[in-house]
XYZ file of C-alpha atoms in Angstrom:
690
model
C -51.006 -4.711 6.699
C -51.119 -8.489 7.174
C -48.299 -10.879 6.379
C -48.636 -13.773 3.948
C -47.385 -17.325 4.260
C -45.034 -16.859 1.301
C -42.193 -14.424 2.132
C -41.886 -13.539 -1.571
C -45.332 -11.897 -1.648
C -45.285 -10.601 1.920
C -46.624 -6.991 1.825
C -44.319 -5.715 4.583
C -41.270 -7.098 2.830
C -42.298 -5.610 -0.515
C -43.059 -2.249 1.129
C -39.593 -2.170 2.694
C -38.024 -3.004 -0.679
C -39.939 -0.343 -2.599
C -39.340 2.347 0.016
C -35.621 2.263 -0.788
C -36.110 2.875 -4.551
C -33.349 0.370 -5.322
C -35.202 -1.716 -7.919
C -34.380 -0.605 -11.488
C -31.851 1.893 -10.098
C -28.531 2.521 -11.881
C -25.440 0.506 -11.025
C -23.373 1.838 -8.126
C -19.654 1.328 -7.571
C -20.073 0.632 -3.838
C -22.157 -2.485 -4.604
C -19.990 -3.486 -7.574
C -16.892 -3.486 -5.360
C -18.538 -5.998 -3.036
C -19.640 -8.377 -5.803
C -16.197 -8.217 -7.414
C -14.621 -8.946 -4.049
C -17.008 -11.865 -3.411
C -16.221 -13.423 -6.790
C -12.484 -12.977 -6.285
C -12.300 -14.222 -2.668
C -14.511 -17.266 -3.291
C -12.942 -17.864 -6.741
C -16.333 -17.948 -8.458
C -17.085 -16.788 -12.006
C -20.135 -14.767 -10.959
C -21.478 -12.854 -7.970
C -24.771 -10.945 -7.704
C -26.631 -8.633 -5.352
C -30.245 -9.607 -6.090
C -33.442 -7.819 -5.048
C -36.515 -10.057 -5.109
C -39.847 -8.584 -6.212
C -43.202 -10.353 -6.479
C -42.588 -11.737 -9.953
C -38.968 -11.063 -10.864
C -35.478 -10.561 -9.553
C -33.455 -7.374 -10.176
C -29.655 -7.384 -10.117
C -28.504 -4.322 -8.197
C -24.974 -5.433 -8.966
C -23.609 -8.354 -10.930
C -20.257 -9.569 -12.173
C -19.622 -12.491 -14.447
C -23.206 -13.160 -15.564
C -23.740 -14.263 -19.184
C -25.789 -12.261 -21.656
C -28.544 -11.286 -21.789
C -28.677 -11.382 -17.975
C -25.814 -8.895 -17.567
C -27.523 -6.317 -19.785
C -31.088 -6.935 -18.611
C -29.961 -6.954 -14.960
C -32.788 -9.247 -14.019
C -34.818 -12.343 -14.785
C -38.171 -13.964 -13.935
C -38.447 -15.616 -10.529
C -38.811 -18.954 -12.288
C -35.089 -18.713 -13.116
C -34.019 -17.544 -9.647
C -32.146 -19.525 -6.994
C -32.202 -16.385 -4.818
C -35.937 -16.641 -4.181
C -35.152 -19.865 -2.305
C -32.797 -17.955 -0.027
C -35.492 -15.321 0.620
C -38.022 -18.018 1.443
C -35.561 -19.751 3.767
C -34.633 -16.504 5.485
C -31.107 -17.810 6.016
C -28.136 -18.908 3.965
C -28.989 -21.293 1.112
C -26.350 -23.605 -0.381
C -26.307 -25.845 -3.432
C -23.270 -28.024 -4.053
C -24.445 -29.636 -7.297
C -27.802 -28.468 -8.654
C -27.891 -31.302 -11.164
C -28.413 -33.862 -8.398
C -29.929 -31.721 -5.644
C -33.604 -32.803 -5.341
C -34.589 -29.271 -4.276
C -33.561 -27.736 -7.619
C -32.741 -30.597 -9.978
C -35.306 -29.397 -12.546
C -34.533 -25.697 -12.154
C -34.385 -23.946 -15.593
C -31.285 -21.921 -14.631
C -29.198 -25.111 -14.687
C -29.641 -25.696 -18.401
C -30.165 -22.132 -19.623
C -27.437 -20.387 -17.604
C -25.152 -23.294 -16.734
C -25.395 -22.731 -12.954
C -24.257 -25.824 -11.039
C -23.406 -24.587 -7.521
C -24.796 -21.684 -5.520
C -24.264 -19.972 -2.159
C -26.472 -17.090 -1.043
C -27.043 -15.045 2.104
C -30.184 -12.972 2.738
C -29.883 -9.175 2.670
C -31.994 -7.583 5.403
C -33.073 -4.130 6.390
C -32.292 -2.821 9.844
C -35.823 -3.886 10.865
C -35.230 -7.459 9.648
C -37.122 -7.502 6.333
C -35.385 -9.643 3.662
C -34.830 -7.592 0.485
C -32.842 -10.118 -1.522
C -29.471 -11.836 -1.442
C -25.758 -11.610 -1.987
C -24.819 -14.785 -3.818
C -22.033 -16.450 -5.771
C -22.505 -19.125 -8.424
C -20.208 -21.542 -10.181
C -20.441 -23.736 -13.243
C -18.879 -26.709 -11.453
C -19.855 -28.534 -8.243
C -18.593 -26.825 -5.084
C -18.305 -27.926 -1.463
C -18.613 -24.567 0.239
C -16.215 -24.279 3.189
C -17.097 -22.483 6.403
C -14.319 -19.966 5.713
C -15.872 -19.196 2.321
C -19.324 -18.921 3.850
C -18.072 -16.672 6.629
C -16.459 -14.445 3.990
C -19.738 -14.319 2.053
C -21.661 -13.589 5.267
C -19.339 -10.681 6.098
C -19.717 -9.310 2.574
C -23.511 -9.619 2.827
C -23.271 -7.528 5.992
C -21.355 -4.947 3.939
C -24.195 -4.925 1.389
C -26.636 -4.333 4.234
C -24.438 -1.454 5.439
C -24.468 0.076 1.951
C -28.245 -0.241 1.806
C -28.510 1.365 5.225
C -26.345 4.238 3.968
C -28.746 4.661 1.037
C -31.661 4.601 3.475
C -29.849 7.152 5.630
C -29.274 9.375 2.598
C -32.968 9.151 1.748
C -33.786 10.018 5.351
C -31.392 12.932 5.061
C -33.217 14.150 1.943
C -36.513 13.753 3.784
C -35.091 15.747 6.651
C -33.864 18.405 4.235
C -37.358 18.669 2.768
C -38.799 18.700 6.261
C -36.387 21.432 7.337
C -37.214 23.460 4.224
C -40.892 23.181 5.095
C -40.144 24.095 8.690
C -38.097 27.090 7.581
C -40.859 28.392 5.344
C -43.544 27.720 7.970
C -41.486 29.076 10.847
C -42.636 32.296 12.560
C -38.933 33.137 12.882
C -36.992 34.927 10.185
C -34.449 32.523 8.695
C -31.792 34.125 6.494
C -28.628 32.709 4.917
C -25.955 35.094 3.639
C -22.549 34.503 2.124
C -19.378 35.984 3.586
C -19.877 39.105 1.422
C -23.291 39.694 2.984
C -25.342 38.691 -0.086
C -28.635 36.929 0.638
C -29.024 33.249 -0.368
C -32.130 32.313 1.681
C -35.028 34.534 2.754
C -38.120 32.837 4.165
C -41.710 34.086 4.416
C -41.258 35.204 8.031
C -38.354 37.416 6.932
C -40.691 39.133 4.469
C -43.360 39.511 7.162
C -40.924 41.046 9.652
C -38.796 43.243 7.375
C -41.131 43.871 4.405
C -38.852 42.911 1.497
C -39.858 39.976 -0.717
C -37.399 37.240 -1.622
C -37.298 38.517 -5.213
C -36.057 41.874 -3.934
C -33.256 40.544 -1.734
C -31.930 37.227 -3.128
C -28.454 37.784 -4.567
C -28.207 41.312 -3.145
C -26.533 42.644 0.019
C -28.539 42.107 3.195
C -30.938 45.125 3.262
C -31.673 45.122 7.006
C -28.256 46.619 7.791
C -28.569 50.377 8.297
C -26.059 52.792 6.761
C -24.391 53.375 10.113
C -23.952 49.581 10.531
C -22.236 48.705 7.243
C -19.607 46.729 9.142
C -22.298 44.509 10.735
C -21.772 41.570 8.382
C -18.039 41.572 9.030
C -18.696 41.756 12.764
C -20.964 38.712 12.536
C -18.431 36.820 10.378
C -15.675 37.473 12.885
C -17.899 36.489 15.798
C -18.836 33.071 14.349
C -15.496 32.293 12.744
C -14.546 29.816 15.465
C -17.832 27.915 15.173
C -19.550 29.644 18.088
C -23.062 31.114 18.019
C -23.305 34.907 17.891
C -26.299 36.452 19.637
C -27.464 40.030 20.000
C -30.641 42.093 20.522
C -30.618 45.207 18.371
C -32.568 47.428 16.011
C -32.469 46.577 12.319
C -33.832 48.278 9.224
C -37.188 47.350 7.641
C -38.773 48.354 4.340
C -40.776 51.565 4.163
C -41.543 54.299 6.654
C -43.413 54.416 9.923
C -46.381 56.664 10.747
C -44.011 59.542 11.488
C -42.305 59.361 8.098
C -39.116 57.869 9.582
C -37.398 54.825 8.141
C -39.066 51.816 9.678
C -37.021 49.700 12.092
C -37.654 46.448 13.940
C -36.263 45.483 17.332
C -35.125 41.870 16.948
C -33.231 39.104 18.683
C -30.543 37.781 16.288
C -28.695 34.449 16.464
C -25.992 33.729 13.899
C -23.938 30.606 13.232
C -21.396 29.710 10.570
C -22.378 26.981 8.068
C -19.540 24.626 7.139
C -19.095 22.576 4.013
C -18.064 18.909 4.137
C -14.388 19.956 4.034
C -14.804 22.153 7.095
C -14.570 25.463 5.227
C -17.092 28.118 6.306
C -18.641 30.038 3.439
C -22.126 30.994 4.681
C -23.840 32.322 7.782
C -27.269 31.331 9.091
C -29.292 34.078 10.781
C -32.373 33.289 12.836
C -34.244 36.407 13.845
C -37.143 36.888 16.251
C -39.221 40.083 16.309
C -38.923 40.675 20.062
C -40.693 43.969 19.765
C -43.869 41.882 19.663
C -43.006 38.691 21.550
C -40.213 36.630 23.082
C -42.084 33.388 22.512
C -39.899 32.296 19.590
C -36.713 32.070 21.653
C -37.293 28.563 23.036
C -38.400 27.273 19.628
C -35.248 28.629 17.991
C -32.975 26.931 20.514
C -34.836 23.640 20.078
C -34.381 23.872 16.318
C -30.643 24.389 16.704
C -30.351 21.365 18.989
C -32.225 19.142 16.541
C -30.062 20.336 13.651
C -26.850 19.549 15.571
C -28.083 16.131 16.710
C -29.191 15.125 13.212
C -25.897 16.285 11.726
C -23.929 14.293 14.300
C -25.963 11.118 13.686
C -25.539 11.285 9.911
C -21.809 11.977 10.217
C -21.274 9.098 12.644
C -23.034 6.631 10.337
C -20.646 7.440 7.491
C -17.532 7.585 9.669
C -18.189 4.212 11.305
C -17.569 2.316 8.064
C -14.576 4.464 7.103
C -12.913 3.925 10.489
C -13.228 0.172 10.210
C -11.811 0.051 6.672
C -8.973 2.350 7.677
C -8.142 0.192 10.675
C -8.256 -2.980 8.586
C -5.861 -1.605 5.971
C -3.511 -0.190 8.614
C -3.280 -3.432 10.582
C -2.810 -5.813 7.626
C -0.433 -3.798 5.438
C 2.741 -4.389 7.481
C 2.757 -8.221 7.577
C 1.534 -8.522 3.980
C 4.572 -6.656 2.630
C 7.267 -9.121 3.815
C 4.997 -12.059 2.957
C 4.723 -10.819 -0.627
C 8.467 -10.265 -0.812
C 9.145 -13.718 0.644
C 6.877 -15.401 -1.922
C 8.778 -13.674 -4.741
C 12.145 -14.575 -3.198
C 11.231 -18.270 -2.969
C 11.215 -18.423 -6.760
C 14.881 -17.449 -6.766
C 16.048 -19.255 -3.609
C 14.836 -22.808 -4.230
C 18.404 -24.135 -4.461
C 19.683 -22.297 -1.374
C 18.553 -24.129 1.818
C 19.923 -21.416 4.048
C 17.972 -18.671 2.315
C 14.849 -20.846 2.169
C 15.134 -21.341 5.951
C 15.520 -17.604 6.474
C 12.488 -16.890 4.256
C 10.422 -19.530 6.068
C 11.289 -17.861 9.372
C 9.994 -14.541 8.036
C 6.838 -16.164 6.655
C 6.198 -17.954 9.946
C 6.417 -14.770 12.017
C 4.296 -12.742 9.583
C 1.618 -15.441 9.272
C 1.413 -15.578 13.066
C 1.029 -11.829 13.093
C -1.728 -11.953 10.463
C -3.633 -14.628 12.381
C -3.487 -12.573 15.546
C -4.535 -9.388 13.758
C -7.494 -11.103 12.112
C -8.596 -12.382 15.532
C -8.531 -8.813 16.872
C -10.276 -7.288 13.856
C -13.271 -9.577 14.410
C -14.186 -7.181 17.209
C -12.970 -3.674 16.403
C -14.630 -2.210 19.477
C -12.341 -4.369 21.617
C -9.336 -2.549 20.132
C -10.759 0.954 20.405
C -11.626 0.288 24.072
C -8.097 -1.010 24.717
C -9.304 -4.544 25.535
C -6.542 -6.405 23.705
C -5.289 -9.600 25.361
C -1.548 -10.288 25.238
C 0.076 -13.667 24.570
C 3.196 -13.227 26.640
C 6.459 -15.094 26.199
C 10.154 -14.341 26.472
C 10.842 -11.942 23.581
C 14.177 -10.866 22.125
C 14.117 -7.140 21.399
C 16.837 -7.699 18.782
C 14.461 -10.039 16.919
C 11.569 -7.565 17.246
C 13.695 -4.746 15.812
C 15.061 -6.968 13.022
C 11.589 -8.160 12.018
C 10.222 -4.602 12.079
C 13.079 -3.379 9.887
C 12.319 -6.132 7.382
C 8.658 -5.061 7.369
C 9.521 -1.488 6.275
C 12.454 -2.338 4.041
C 10.482 -2.038 0.783
C 8.927 1.295 1.840
C 12.370 2.665 2.750
C 13.734 1.580 -0.623
C 10.793 3.153 -2.417
C 11.323 6.461 -0.587
C 15.127 6.320 -0.880
C 15.538 6.404 2.906
C 18.657 5.236 4.716
C 17.582 2.932 7.565
C 20.307 2.783 10.221
C 20.110 0.116 12.909
C 22.272 0.676 15.986
C 22.512 -2.119 18.568
C 24.967 -4.580 20.058
C 23.789 -8.076 19.038
C 25.711 -9.565 21.975
C 23.840 -7.386 24.464
C 21.125 -9.262 26.386
C 17.824 -7.481 25.653
C 14.815 -9.606 26.586
C 11.339 -8.707 27.829
C 8.306 -10.696 28.884
C 5.736 -9.657 26.334
C 3.761 -10.330 23.187
C 6.147 -10.744 20.238
C 3.508 -9.928 17.606
C 2.252 -6.818 19.402
C 5.752 -5.491 20.132
C 6.676 -6.017 16.478
C 3.494 -4.159 15.513
C 4.471 -1.243 17.776
C 7.996 -0.847 16.404
C 6.789 -1.322 12.815
C 4.180 1.415 13.318
C 6.840 3.857 14.510
C 9.127 2.988 11.584
C 6.241 3.334 9.116
C 5.410 6.771 10.514
C 9.054 7.792 10.230
C 9.116 6.635 6.587
C 5.914 8.462 5.666
C 6.733 11.744 7.403
C 10.314 11.952 6.174
C 10.959 13.549 2.756
C 12.598 11.382 0.114
C 16.212 10.314 0.655
C 15.918 10.873 4.388
C 17.584 9.157 7.326
C 15.858 6.941 9.892
C 17.677 5.534 12.911
C 16.521 2.769 15.229
C 18.527 1.766 18.265
C 18.010 -0.411 21.330
C 19.759 -0.691 24.652
C 19.053 -0.801 28.366
C 19.206 1.495 31.362
C 18.058 1.179 34.993
C 16.261 -2.117 34.471
C 14.495 -0.938 31.320
C 14.882 -1.873 27.665
C 14.886 1.274 25.533
C 14.001 1.366 21.826
C 14.509 4.681 20.005
C 13.170 5.576 16.544
C 14.476 8.864 15.174
C 14.122 10.534 11.763
C 15.105 13.775 10.072
C 11.629 14.326 8.639
C 9.077 17.106 8.928
C 8.735 16.827 12.704
C 5.717 17.560 14.868
C 4.754 21.202 15.539
C 4.424 22.153 19.218
C 0.674 22.730 18.938
C 0.152 19.076 17.902
C 2.484 17.368 20.375
C 0.027 17.185 23.281
C -2.640 15.134 21.470
C -0.368 13.103 19.188
C -1.298 9.795 20.919
C -5.060 10.398 20.765
C -7.301 8.372 18.430
C -7.675 9.678 14.842
C -5.137 12.480 15.435
C -3.155 13.691 12.429
C -0.661 16.495 12.026
C -2.554 18.420 9.349
C 0.210 20.922 8.710
C 2.510 18.174 7.431
C 0.130 16.205 5.231
C 1.548 17.761 2.094
C 4.939 16.287 3.006
C 3.749 12.806 3.914
C 1.841 9.878 2.494
C -1.089 10.560 4.765
C -2.064 8.547 7.793
C -5.009 6.943 9.499
C -4.610 8.695 12.829
C -4.724 5.464 14.869
C -1.180 4.119 14.750
C 0.274 6.082 17.655
C -2.833 5.451 19.756
C -2.339 1.691 19.343
C 1.373 2.091 20.085
C 0.596 3.816 23.373
C -2.113 1.310 24.381
C 0.018 -1.732 23.591
C 3.120 -0.451 25.345
C 1.118 0.449 28.458
C -0.345 -3.089 28.456
C 3.294 -4.252 28.658
C 3.802 -2.035 31.754
C 5.930 0.296 29.669
C 5.675 3.792 28.274
C 6.229 5.560 24.956
C 7.529 9.118 24.820
C 7.754 11.799 22.162
C 11.122 13.369 22.892
C 11.732 17.105 22.703
C 13.668 18.340 19.664
C 15.173 21.659 18.632
C 12.242 22.396 16.328
C 9.767 20.891 13.916
C 12.338 20.883 11.117
C 14.670 18.493 12.962
C 12.363 15.487 12.680
C 10.834 13.343 15.424
C 12.171 10.999 18.072
C 10.095 8.370 19.894
C 11.339 6.277 22.802
C 9.839 3.031 24.118
C 10.673 1.857 27.644
C 9.851 -1.719 28.729
C 10.723 -3.760 31.851
C 13.831 -5.828 31.112
C 14.238 -9.494 32.027
C 17.204 -10.014 34.348
C 18.731 -12.991 32.545
C 18.909 -14.344 29.028
C 16.543 -17.306 28.575
C 17.582 -20.634 27.249
C 17.572 -20.483 23.448
C 14.884 -22.530 21.802
C 15.902 -24.880 19.064
C 14.756 -24.137 15.538
C 12.709 -26.574 13.521
C 15.875 -27.766 11.824
C 17.725 -28.190 15.170
C 14.879 -29.737 17.160
C 15.466 -33.316 18.152
C 13.161 -35.891 16.698
C 10.259 -37.293 18.745
C 11.061 -39.726 21.496
C 8.342 -41.962 20.119
C 6.701 -42.368 16.721
C 2.932 -41.988 17.122
C 0.041 -43.000 14.902
C -1.808 -39.814 13.941
C -5.180 -39.378 12.197
C -6.172 -36.031 10.646
C -9.902 -35.390 9.930
C -10.592 -32.324 7.771
C -12.927 -31.774 4.823
C -10.615 -29.210 3.157
C -8.072 -31.205 1.089
C -5.389 -28.488 1.080
C -5.468 -28.127 4.868
C -5.442 -31.889 5.433
C -2.573 -32.428 3.001
C -0.295 -29.709 4.369
C -0.985 -30.672 7.985
C -0.304 -34.378 7.378
C 2.949 -33.430 5.649
C 3.938 -31.282 8.635
C 3.178 -33.981 11.209
C 4.941 -36.534 9.017
C 8.006 -34.279 8.841
C 8.020 -34.297 12.647
C 8.551 -38.074 12.522
C 5.085 -39.528 13.022
C 2.919 -41.960 11.046
C 0.012 -39.943 9.608
C -3.292 -40.864 7.934
C -6.189 -38.610 6.960
C -9.948 -38.684 6.488
C -12.071 -36.150 4.589
C -15.253 -36.409 6.690
C -16.356 -37.207 10.224
C -17.939 -40.614 9.373
C -14.791 -41.630 7.496
C -12.704 -40.385 10.422
C -14.555 -42.636 12.892
C -14.199 -45.607 10.539
C -10.456 -44.996 10.046
C -9.962 -44.514 13.794
C -11.528 -47.892 14.572
C -9.320 -49.461 11.923
C -6.009 -47.726 12.811
C -6.379 -47.320 16.603
C -4.479 -43.965 16.450
C -2.616 -42.496 19.389
C -3.909 -39.030 18.591
C -6.656 -37.588 16.343
C -6.749 -33.981 15.067
C -10.280 -33.121 13.909
C -11.819 -30.051 12.312
C -15.123 -28.800 13.783
C -17.004 -27.195 10.877
C -17.582 -30.053 8.425
C -20.660 -30.776 6.271
C -23.032 -33.476 7.416
C -21.577 -34.639 10.714
C -19.536 -31.919 12.421
C -16.585 -32.279 14.774
C -18.721 -32.105 17.930
C -20.767 -35.130 16.852
C -17.552 -36.924 15.860
C -16.188 -36.382 19.383
C -19.368 -37.651 21.025
C -19.409 -40.836 18.915
C -15.659 -41.235 19.332
C -15.988 -41.241 23.127
C -18.731 -43.864 22.987
C -16.310 -46.415 21.463
C -14.369 -48.327 24.129
C -11.619 -49.359 21.692
C -10.671 -45.675 21.307
C -10.462 -44.880 25.029
C -6.678 -44.437 24.912
C -6.687 -42.111 21.887
C -6.117 -38.404 22.478
C -8.682 -36.231 20.639
C -7.703 -32.683 19.595
C -10.085 -30.079 18.111
C -8.211 -28.106 15.450
C -10.427 -25.341 14.047
C -10.577 -21.730 12.953
C -13.102 -20.931 15.706
C -11.225 -19.761 18.777
C -13.709 -17.892 20.928
C -14.248 -18.970 24.587
C -17.648 -20.417 23.693
C -16.041 -22.551 20.944
C -13.480 -23.944 23.408
C -16.191 -24.736 25.974
C -18.324 -26.577 23.394
C -15.307 -28.611 22.238
C -14.494 -29.714 25.777
C -18.121 -30.628 26.473
C -18.275 -32.722 23.275
C -15.320 -34.840 24.414
C -12.180 -33.251 22.972
C -9.061 -33.332 25.151
C -7.636 -30.094 23.806
C -8.646 -27.196 21.508
C -6.143 -25.448 19.229
C -6.782 -22.701 16.698
C -5.686 -22.982 13.071
C -2.956 -22.643 11.954
C -1.243 -24.742 14.638
C 2.432 -23.880 15.116
C 5.151 -26.540 15.308
C 5.799 -25.512 18.903
C 2.135 -26.071 19.813
C 2.158 -29.493 18.136
C 5.292 -30.469 20.073
C 3.527 -29.492 23.289
C 0.607 -31.777 22.356
C 2.914 -34.715 21.637
C 4.881 -34.050 24.823
C 1.627 -34.134 26.792
C 0.773 -37.469 25.162
C 4.219 -38.789 26.111
C 3.768 -37.695 29.707
C 0.406 -39.494 29.818
C 1.798 -42.796 28.603
C 5.420 -42.562 29.653
C 8.343 -42.686 27.239
C 8.929 -46.189 25.981
């Protein structure tokens, strides 16, 4: 099958599309969730998963489309922006279709009111483009890199859903293949329920034992002789733990032999329990070989079992991979989002109270820092599951960690009616050298577990102290406890105490694993302490190396002295909200600030203002930050200006590229006040304080 120059009519692409049977298929909630999420996150009125055929586009999922498109779920290709994305084979963006020469005469502008468009191609695992995930708007849009990255991630989710559909189709093909194999097999394949009634009886079973399927289906297994009536129960007991039962014995067959005796067959029997998706065993598979004639079927039977187990494991892993990621995402983000939501609500009531506003801003600052760090980690989930989490160490107050963690679970405690008791001496020096965000995550995880596994109106205690050079944090509850049989593996990944699920709010089975990994990275240990019994609740202890002396207290934003020198600062960022808030922040620190909304404007303003320091974004339309840096360094009048890359891209490769382009420093958004002070202090040390 040869390819064509036009991707739309390419036979291989169309074959891949049709093989999935997605075109003209009913709507599915899994796709609808993604389009709703795309529209909501990018604040667009419409989002569509589009499949491109030779002469039309079909909407597998759509939200926000006008009629009759929403009902028809498709349109001719003449009215499709998505075909342009398929032809490009990469993301396709339109800021204002009314002036874009590529689409200025496109009929969808007038008929459907589409003005801006952003689409990403949807590919099969083999790379064939099936269609797009796109969002459209009725007003001009300058698509930001954050928005495009969000849309790209969601398009990957669409591809995952399509792959799941393909896997399900493969599973159905395998089921049909296995059914054919079973009927064509020279081995007797029988399935019985736990009462011994026959559910499956293949042709080989009839050939070996003589009964037809019509004679045995729904009836007790006829091959059991009268003196072996307990055989089914014996098999059930033998395979109850999931093991394979094997025996060589004589079983009954239909009719009589030449001597007038009841006919029997000497067979080799293998039996295994069949489990439903919930793990419950309700059927038994028997594979029987007539060894009175030949032993040749033994190797074939074992091969069949291996293939069945491998295929089952592959299909299960494909489904679990997505679920594990979503579970991890929800688990990691829930804790910081709770106090942030509470703080936003409180600000409406605390506008006239500077002290409370300062306290709320402190909470927001710590939780935003935690969210930024968590998002960085979640970009590579495998790094977490392999324990490859880097720590950002600093001097950390355990009192602050405990206080912040208590705030994070305060709403959950209130909802459950729990009494949260905090026992510590605030005057006691408890400092460690560690990662504040990760230590807060650890303590919050333990408190969350205590809340979830403690019945309503329970008691949770958290205390901290020191002993023998170690800081000790203890979290204790009077909840359901942990049975002895589950204590050994409680810190293993995806472990849950199943016996207590009815008394809890569930769990993801990863929290305690992360607690253990993070504490060990801090050269500490976490222990599950022995209790008098499962009914007395649980007690966890964290031990961390203690710093010998209390560090010098850092000044707060309100207490920090003003700058020793007022600098001229230029901010270059194409996102107005980011530029505005950052210029306000730098201005509040006492500096003279100007801004530019593009790289060319930034270079022009820099030549005009001769700034002491320039903060520039990297991902900007047209000329990006790298090109800005290269042109900036070619201008002799700007030799004394310090150039800082301030971007959301923080991988090692991003930092290397920024340095090679000419930036002096690279900082990741959002930049903290402390980090900005360090930049200005470095500038002061370069020039000397005037």
